[in-house]
Amino acid sequence: MLVGYMRVSSDSDRQSTDLQRDALLSAGVDARQLFADHASGAKDDRPGLSKALDFVQAGDVLVVWKLDRLGRSLSHLLTIIDSLKDKQVAFRSLTEGMDTTKPSGELLFHVFGALAQYERALTQERVMAGLAAAKRRGRTGGRPPVIIEEKLDAILAALNEGMSKAAVCRNFGVKRSTLIDTLARIGWSGPSPPGTEPHAG
């Protein structure tokens, strides 16, 4: 049995819905076996896709109008197709002519798998190169300190004088999360004893 899946980015995108529906119906999909989502391709929550994947059984073929209607990324697309293969469900994309019931479609699927692996390797290489470059410049991974040392000295003095953190945030224009992170980073745990000078750690 052929099972169709459609996705459009918004409820107002009616023309694309009709285009996909017409193409899927022309390909032999029964209108009763159509599933759809009105959601961005990047969104994880797609109830229509979940229903379609739950509905298909061994021997069925999941059909889409175009590959980008199914997966939010190449790796996500391959994960879905892999899960279909585990259930002995074939996959067909009308626009790209991909059909895993045919040898050519199976070959294309393996090519996509190799491309996804290549994409992941390149991403990892770029991340490692960026970290190495930052380290050469004396920086390490993670967010840099947001509060400059001069302002931090004044903030510590105010806190040691008994000013509340909420008041410090208002008076110095600092976000509470930034203040908390900074104080934790320098190990500040409370007002210093009388006569102790504040320091930035």
PDB file of C-alpha atoms in Angstrom:
ATOM      1  CA  MET A   1       0.000   0.000   0.000  1.00  0.00           C
ATOM      2  CA  LEU A   2       1.154   3.538  -0.795  1.00  0.00           C
ATOM      3  CA  VAL A   3       1.098   6.007   2.118  1.00  0.00           C
ATOM      4  CA  GLY A   4       1.655   9.715   1.435  1.00  0.00           C
ATOM      5  CA  TYR A   5       3.156  12.413   3.605  1.00  0.00           C
ATOM      6  CA  MET A   6       2.938  16.166   2.954  1.00  0.00           C
ATOM      7  CA  ARG A   7       4.386  19.144   4.785  1.00  0.00           C
ATOM      8  CA  VAL A   8       3.888  22.868   4.335  1.00  0.00           C
ATOM      9  CA  SER A   9       5.540  25.585   6.384  1.00  0.00           C
ATOM     10  CA  SER A  10       2.344  27.430   7.354  1.00  0.00           C
ATOM     11  CA  ASP A  11      -1.439  27.129   7.335  1.00  0.00           C
ATOM     12  CA  SER A  12      -1.632  29.823   4.653  1.00  0.00           C
ATOM     13  CA  ASP A  13       0.598  27.857   2.278  1.00  0.00           C
ATOM     14  CA  ARG A  14      -2.402  26.251   0.564  1.00  0.00           C
ATOM     15  CA  GLN A  15      -0.925  26.195  -2.950  1.00  0.00           C
ATOM     16  CA  SER A  16       1.964  23.949  -1.888  1.00  0.00           C
ATOM     17  CA  THR A  17      -0.469  21.642  -0.095  1.00  0.00           C
ATOM     18  CA  ASP A  18      -2.534  21.253  -3.239  1.00  0.00           C
ATOM     19  CA  LEU A  19       0.562  20.699  -5.388  1.00  0.00           C
ATOM     20  CA  GLN A  20       1.818  17.924  -3.123  1.00  0.00           C
ATOM     21  CA  ARG A  21      -1.618  16.341  -2.771  1.00  0.00           C
ATOM     22  CA  ASP A  22      -2.179  16.279  -6.540  1.00  0.00           C
ATOM     23  CA  ALA A  23       1.260  14.755  -7.154  1.00  0.00           C
ATOM     24  CA  LEU A  24       0.761  12.068  -4.493  1.00  0.00           C
ATOM     25  CA  LEU A  25      -2.730  11.198  -5.742  1.00  0.00           C
ATOM     26  CA  SER A  26      -1.393  10.969  -9.322  1.00  0.00           C
ATOM     27  CA  ALA A  27       1.300   8.589  -8.062  1.00  0.00           C
ATOM     28  CA  GLY A  28      -1.414   6.246  -6.816  1.00  0.00           C
ATOM     29  CA  VAL A  29      -1.704   7.215  -3.144  1.00  0.00           C
ATOM     30  CA  ASP A  30      -5.228   6.822  -1.778  1.00  0.00           C
ATOM     31  CA  ALA A  31      -6.568  10.112  -0.370  1.00  0.00           C
ATOM     32  CA  ARG A  32      -7.453   8.225   2.828  1.00  0.00           C
ATOM     33  CA  GLN A  33      -3.775   7.339   3.328  1.00  0.00           C
ATOM     34  CA  LEU A  34      -2.462  10.919   3.276  1.00  0.00           C
ATOM     35  CA  PHE A  35      -0.805  12.498   6.318  1.00  0.00           C
ATOM     36  CA  ALA A  36       0.165  16.157   6.602  1.00  0.00           C
ATOM     37  CA  ASP A  37       1.878  18.703   8.819  1.00  0.00           C
ATOM     38  CA  HIS A  38       1.751  22.498   8.862  1.00  0.00           C
ATOM     39  CA  ALA A  39       5.173  23.106  10.386  1.00  0.00           C
ATOM     40  CA  SER A  40       8.651  24.358   9.641  1.00  0.00           C
ATOM     41  CA  GLY A  41      11.071  21.707   8.419  1.00  0.00           C
ATOM     42  CA  ALA A  42      13.304  22.435  11.413  1.00  0.00           C
ATOM     43  CA  LYS A  43      10.634  21.605  13.992  1.00  0.00           C
ATOM     44  CA  ASP A  44      10.875  18.324  15.867  1.00  0.00           C
ATOM     45  CA  ASP A  45       7.180  18.191  16.719  1.00  0.00           C
ATOM     46  CA  ARG A  46       5.407  16.897  13.602  1.00  0.00           C
ATOM     47  CA  PRO A  47       2.333  14.876  14.615  1.00  0.00           C
ATOM     48  CA  GLY A  48       1.428  14.103  10.996  1.00  0.00           C
ATOM     49  CA  LEU A  49       4.801  12.489  10.355  1.00  0.00           C
ATOM     50  CA  SER A  50       4.595  10.532  13.609  1.00  0.00           C
ATOM     51  CA  LYS A  51       1.171   9.204  12.606  1.00  0.00           C
ATOM     52  CA  ALA A  52       2.413   8.252   9.131  1.00  0.00           C
ATOM     53  CA  LEU A  53       5.433   6.401  10.546  1.00  0.00           C
ATOM     54  CA  ASP A  54       3.213   4.587  13.050  1.00  0.00           C
ATOM     55  CA  PHE A  55       0.683   3.719  10.328  1.00  0.00           C
ATOM     56  CA  VAL A  56       2.983   2.139   7.721  1.00  0.00           C
ATOM     57  CA  GLN A  57       3.522  -1.612   7.871  1.00  0.00           C
ATOM     58  CA  ALA A  58       5.849  -4.113   6.225  1.00  0.00           C
ATOM     59  CA  GLY A  59       5.342  -4.059   2.454  1.00  0.00           C
ATOM     60  CA  ASP A  60       4.048  -0.461   2.370  1.00  0.00           C
ATOM     61  CA  VAL A  61       5.735   2.428   0.560  1.00  0.00           C
ATOM     62  CA  LEU A  62       5.969   5.896   2.139  1.00  0.00           C
ATOM     63  CA  VAL A  63       5.727   8.484  -0.641  1.00  0.00           C
ATOM     64  CA  VAL A  64       6.633  12.178  -0.508  1.00  0.00           C
ATOM     65  CA  TRP A  65       6.549  14.847  -3.179  1.00  0.00           C
ATOM     66  CA  LYS A  66      10.085  16.042  -2.385  1.00  0.00           C
ATOM     67  CA  LEU A  67      12.872  14.940  -0.013  1.00  0.00           C
ATOM     68  CA  ASP A  68      12.866  18.217   1.933  1.00  0.00           C
ATOM     69  CA  ARG A  69       9.234  17.606   2.879  1.00  0.00           C
ATOM     70  CA  LEU A  70      10.323  14.652   5.034  1.00  0.00           C
ATOM     71  CA  GLY A  71      13.626  15.323   6.835  1.00  0.00           C
ATOM     72  CA  ARG A  72      14.761  18.535   8.525  1.00  0.00           C
ATOM     73  CA  SER A  73      18.363  17.671   7.570  1.00  0.00           C
ATOM     74  CA  LEU A  74      20.216  15.050   5.572  1.00  0.00           C
ATOM     75  CA  SER A  75      21.045  13.043   8.682  1.00  0.00           C
ATOM     76  CA  HIS A  76      17.421  13.249   9.902  1.00  0.00           C
ATOM     77  CA  LEU A  77      16.178  12.106   6.495  1.00  0.00           C
ATOM     78  CA  LEU A  78      18.499   9.098   6.550  1.00  0.00           C
ATOM     79  CA  THR A  79      17.437   8.233  10.095  1.00  0.00           C
ATOM     80  CA  ILE A  80      13.787   8.135   9.002  1.00  0.00           C
ATOM     81  CA  ILE A  81      14.549   6.038   5.907  1.00  0.00           C
ATOM     82  CA  ASP A  82      16.645   3.663   8.039  1.00  0.00           C
ATOM     83  CA  SER A  83      13.735   3.241  10.468  1.00  0.00           C
ATOM     84  CA  LEU A  84      11.451   2.491   7.506  1.00  0.00           C
ATOM     85  CA  LYS A  85      13.874  -0.153   6.236  1.00  0.00           C
ATOM     86  CA  ASP A  86      13.869  -1.764   9.682  1.00  0.00           C
ATOM     87  CA  LYS A  87      10.086  -2.070   9.369  1.00  0.00           C
ATOM     88  CA  GLN A  88      10.471  -3.383   5.778  1.00  0.00           C
ATOM     89  CA  VAL A  89       8.782  -0.243   4.459  1.00  0.00           C
ATOM     90  CA  ALA A  90      10.062   1.238   1.195  1.00  0.00           C
ATOM     91  CA  PHE A  91      10.469   4.953   0.475  1.00  0.00           C
ATOM     92  CA  ARG A  92       9.788   6.980  -2.652  1.00  0.00           C
ATOM     93  CA  SER A  93      10.383  10.651  -3.437  1.00  0.00           C
ATOM     94  CA  LEU A  94       8.586  11.784  -6.589  1.00  0.00           C
ATOM     95  CA  THR A  95      10.616  14.901  -7.469  1.00  0.00           C
ATOM     96  CA  GLU A  96      14.068  13.331  -7.052  1.00  0.00           C
ATOM     97  CA  GLY A  97      12.948   9.973  -8.475  1.00  0.00           C
ATOM     98  CA  MET A  98      14.295   8.121  -5.438  1.00  0.00           C
ATOM     99  CA  ASP A  99      12.688   4.726  -4.904  1.00  0.00           C
ATOM    100  CA  THR A 100      14.232   2.225  -2.482  1.00  0.00           C
ATOM    101  CA  THR A 101      12.265  -0.593  -4.134  1.00  0.00           C
ATOM    102  CA  LYS A 102      14.632  -0.231  -7.102  1.00  0.00           C
ATOM    103  CA  PRO A 103      18.417  -0.851  -7.208  1.00  0.00           C
ATOM    104  CA  SER A 104      19.064   2.751  -8.340  1.00  0.00           C
ATOM    105  CA  GLY A 105      17.124   4.128  -5.383  1.00  0.00           C
ATOM    106  CA  GLU A 106      18.992   1.890  -2.962  1.00  0.00           C
ATOM    107  CA  LEU A 107      22.292   3.107  -4.431  1.00  0.00           C
ATOM    108  CA  LEU A 108      21.226   6.749  -4.060  1.00  0.00           C
ATOM    109  CA  PHE A 109      20.324   6.081  -0.429  1.00  0.00           C
ATOM    110  CA  HIS A 110      23.852   4.770   0.235  1.00  0.00           C
ATOM    111  CA  VAL A 111      25.323   7.815  -1.531  1.00  0.00           C
ATOM    112  CA  PHE A 112      23.270  10.059   0.761  1.00  0.00           C
ATOM    113  CA  GLY A 113      24.578   8.110   3.744  1.00  0.00           C
ATOM    114  CA  ALA A 114      28.146   8.721   2.641  1.00  0.00           C
ATOM    115  CA  LEU A 115      27.409  12.434   2.135  1.00  0.00           C
ATOM    116  CA  ALA A 116      25.896  12.708   5.619  1.00  0.00           C
ATOM    117  CA  GLN A 117      28.993  11.082   7.113  1.00  0.00           C
ATOM    118  CA  TYR A 118      31.174  13.483   5.122  1.00  0.00           C
ATOM    119  CA  GLU A 119      29.095  16.447   6.341  1.00  0.00           C
ATOM    120  CA  ARG A 120      29.490  15.346   9.985  1.00  0.00           C
ATOM    121  CA  ALA A 121      33.251  14.907   9.542  1.00  0.00           C
ATOM    122  CA  LEU A 122      33.582  18.396   8.036  1.00  0.00           C
ATOM    123  CA  THR A 123      31.548  19.936  10.862  1.00  0.00           C
ATOM    124  CA  GLN A 124      33.699  18.215  13.477  1.00  0.00           C
ATOM    125  CA  GLU A 125      36.857  19.318  11.666  1.00  0.00           C
ATOM    126  CA  ARG A 126      35.678  22.957  11.600  1.00  0.00           C
ATOM    127  CA  VAL A 127      34.853  22.858  15.328  1.00  0.00           C
ATOM    128  CA  MET A 128      38.262  21.401  16.211  1.00  0.00           C
ATOM    129  CA  ALA A 129      40.042  23.933  13.978  1.00  0.00           C
ATOM    130  CA  GLY A 130      38.123  26.782  15.623  1.00  0.00           C
ATOM    131  CA  LEU A 131      39.013  25.587  19.116  1.00  0.00           C
ATOM    132  CA  ALA A 132      42.672  25.198  18.137  1.00  0.00           C
ATOM    133  CA  ALA A 133      42.745  28.715  16.677  1.00  0.00           C
ATOM    134  CA  ALA A 134      41.123  30.135  19.814  1.00  0.00           C
ATOM    135  CA  LYS A 135      43.623  28.299  22.007  1.00  0.00           C
ATOM    136  CA  ARG A 136      46.534  29.780  20.037  1.00  0.00           C
ATOM    137  CA  ARG A 137      45.075  33.223  20.776  1.00  0.00           C
ATOM    138  CA  GLY A 138      44.888  32.404  24.483  1.00  0.00           C
ATOM    139  CA  ARG A 139      41.175  31.676  24.568  1.00  0.00           C
ATOM    140  CA  THR A 140      39.490  28.443  25.554  1.00  0.00           C
ATOM    141  CA  GLY A 141      36.045  27.081  24.765  1.00  0.00           C
ATOM    142  CA  GLY A 142      32.973  28.498  26.433  1.00  0.00           C
ATOM    143  CA  ARG A 143      31.556  32.011  26.818  1.00  0.00           C
ATOM    144  CA  PRO A 144      34.046  34.802  27.577  1.00  0.00           C
ATOM    145  CA  PRO A 145      33.535  36.824  30.782  1.00  0.00           C
ATOM    146  CA  VAL A 146      30.831  39.409  30.129  1.00  0.00           C
ATOM    147  CA  ILE A 147      31.591  41.743  33.051  1.00  0.00           C
ATOM    148  CA  ILE A 148      34.845  43.669  32.552  1.00  0.00           C
ATOM    149  CA  GLU A 149      37.317  43.658  35.438  1.00  0.00           C
ATOM    150  CA  GLU A 150      36.824  47.337  36.404  1.00  0.00           C
ATOM    151  CA  LYS A 151      33.050  46.925  36.654  1.00  0.00           C
ATOM    152  CA  LEU A 152      33.486  43.633  38.509  1.00  0.00           C
ATOM    153  CA  ASP A 153      35.641  45.343  41.152  1.00  0.00           C
ATOM    154  CA  ALA A 154      32.879  47.894  41.735  1.00  0.00           C
ATOM    155  CA  ILE A 155      30.199  45.156  41.829  1.00  0.00           C
ATOM    156  CA  LEU A 156      32.179  43.149  44.399  1.00  0.00           C
ATOM    157  CA  ALA A 157      32.656  46.261  46.519  1.00  0.00           C
ATOM    158  CA  ALA A 158      28.922  46.925  46.436  1.00  0.00           C
ATOM    159  CA  LEU A 159      28.098  43.319  47.342  1.00  0.00           C
ATOM    160  CA  ASN A 160      30.624  43.356  50.174  1.00  0.00           C
ATOM    161  CA  GLU A 161      28.949  46.524  51.468  1.00  0.00           C
ATOM    162  CA  GLY A 162      25.690  44.600  51.661  1.00  0.00           C
ATOM    163  CA  MET A 163      23.965  45.593  48.416  1.00  0.00           C
ATOM    164  CA  SER A 164      21.600  42.870  47.202  1.00  0.00           C
ATOM    165  CA  LYS A 165      22.225  41.065  43.930  1.00  0.00           C
ATOM    166  CA  ALA A 166      18.943  42.421  42.540  1.00  0.00           C
ATOM    167  CA  ALA A 167      20.077  45.981  43.314  1.00  0.00           C
ATOM    168  CA  VAL A 168      23.487  45.314  41.754  1.00  0.00           C
ATOM    169  CA  CYS A 169      21.807  44.100  38.572  1.00  0.00           C
ATOM    170  CA  ARG A 170      19.674  47.257  38.398  1.00  0.00           C
ATOM    171  CA  ASN A 171      22.455  49.711  39.246  1.00  0.00           C
ATOM    172  CA  PHE A 172      25.163  48.182  37.068  1.00  0.00           C
ATOM    173  CA  GLY A 173      22.960  47.079  34.176  1.00  0.00           C
ATOM    174  CA  VAL A 174      23.916  43.412  34.485  1.00  0.00           C
ATOM    175  CA  LYS A 175      21.667  40.419  33.877  1.00  0.00           C
ATOM    176  CA  ARG A 176      21.099  38.283  36.955  1.00  0.00           C
ATOM    177  CA  SER A 177      22.231  35.104  35.150  1.00  0.00           C
ATOM    178  CA  THR A 178      25.446  36.856  34.084  1.00  0.00           C
ATOM    179  CA  LEU A 179      26.085  38.052  37.640  1.00  0.00           C
ATOM    180  CA  ILE A 180      25.479  34.597  39.128  1.00  0.00           C
ATOM    181  CA  ASP A 181      27.734  32.929  36.526  1.00  0.00           C
ATOM    182  CA  THR A 182      30.500  35.470  37.098  1.00  0.00           C
ATOM    183  CA  LEU A 183      30.374  35.193  40.886  1.00  0.00           C
ATOM    184  CA  ALA A 184      30.476  31.402  40.619  1.00  0.00           C
ATOM    185  CA  ARG A 185      33.428  31.591  38.226  1.00  0.00           C
ATOM    186  CA  ILE A 186      35.522  33.712  40.599  1.00  0.00           C
ATOM    187  CA  GLY A 187      34.389  31.779  43.665  1.00  0.00           C
ATOM    188  CA  TRP A 188      32.654  34.689  45.463  1.00  0.00           C
ATOM    189  CA  SER A 189      30.443  33.248  48.210  1.00  0.00           C
ATOM    190  CA  GLY A 190      29.376  36.299  50.239  1.00  0.00           C
ATOM    191  CA  PRO A 191      30.442  39.632  51.714  1.00  0.00           C
ATOM    192  CA  SER A 192      34.090  39.800  52.750  1.00  0.00           C
ATOM    193  CA  PRO A 193      34.979  40.313  56.450  1.00  0.00           C
ATOM    194  CA  PRO A 194      35.473  43.986  57.489  1.00  0.00           C
ATOM    195  CA  GLY A 195      38.736  45.443  56.236  1.00  0.00           C
ATOM    196  CA  THR A 196      39.091  42.898  53.400  1.00  0.00           C
ATOM    197  CA  GLU A 197      39.506  44.449  49.977  1.00  0.00           C
ATOM    198  CA  PRO A 198      37.292  43.072  47.196  1.00  0.00           C
ATOM    199  CA  HIS A 199      39.119  41.359  44.373  1.00  0.00           C
ATOM    200  CA  ALA A 200      38.214  39.933  40.980  1.00  0.00           C
ATOM    201  CA  GLY A 201      39.839  36.542  41.576  1.00  0.00           C
TER     202      GLY A 201
END
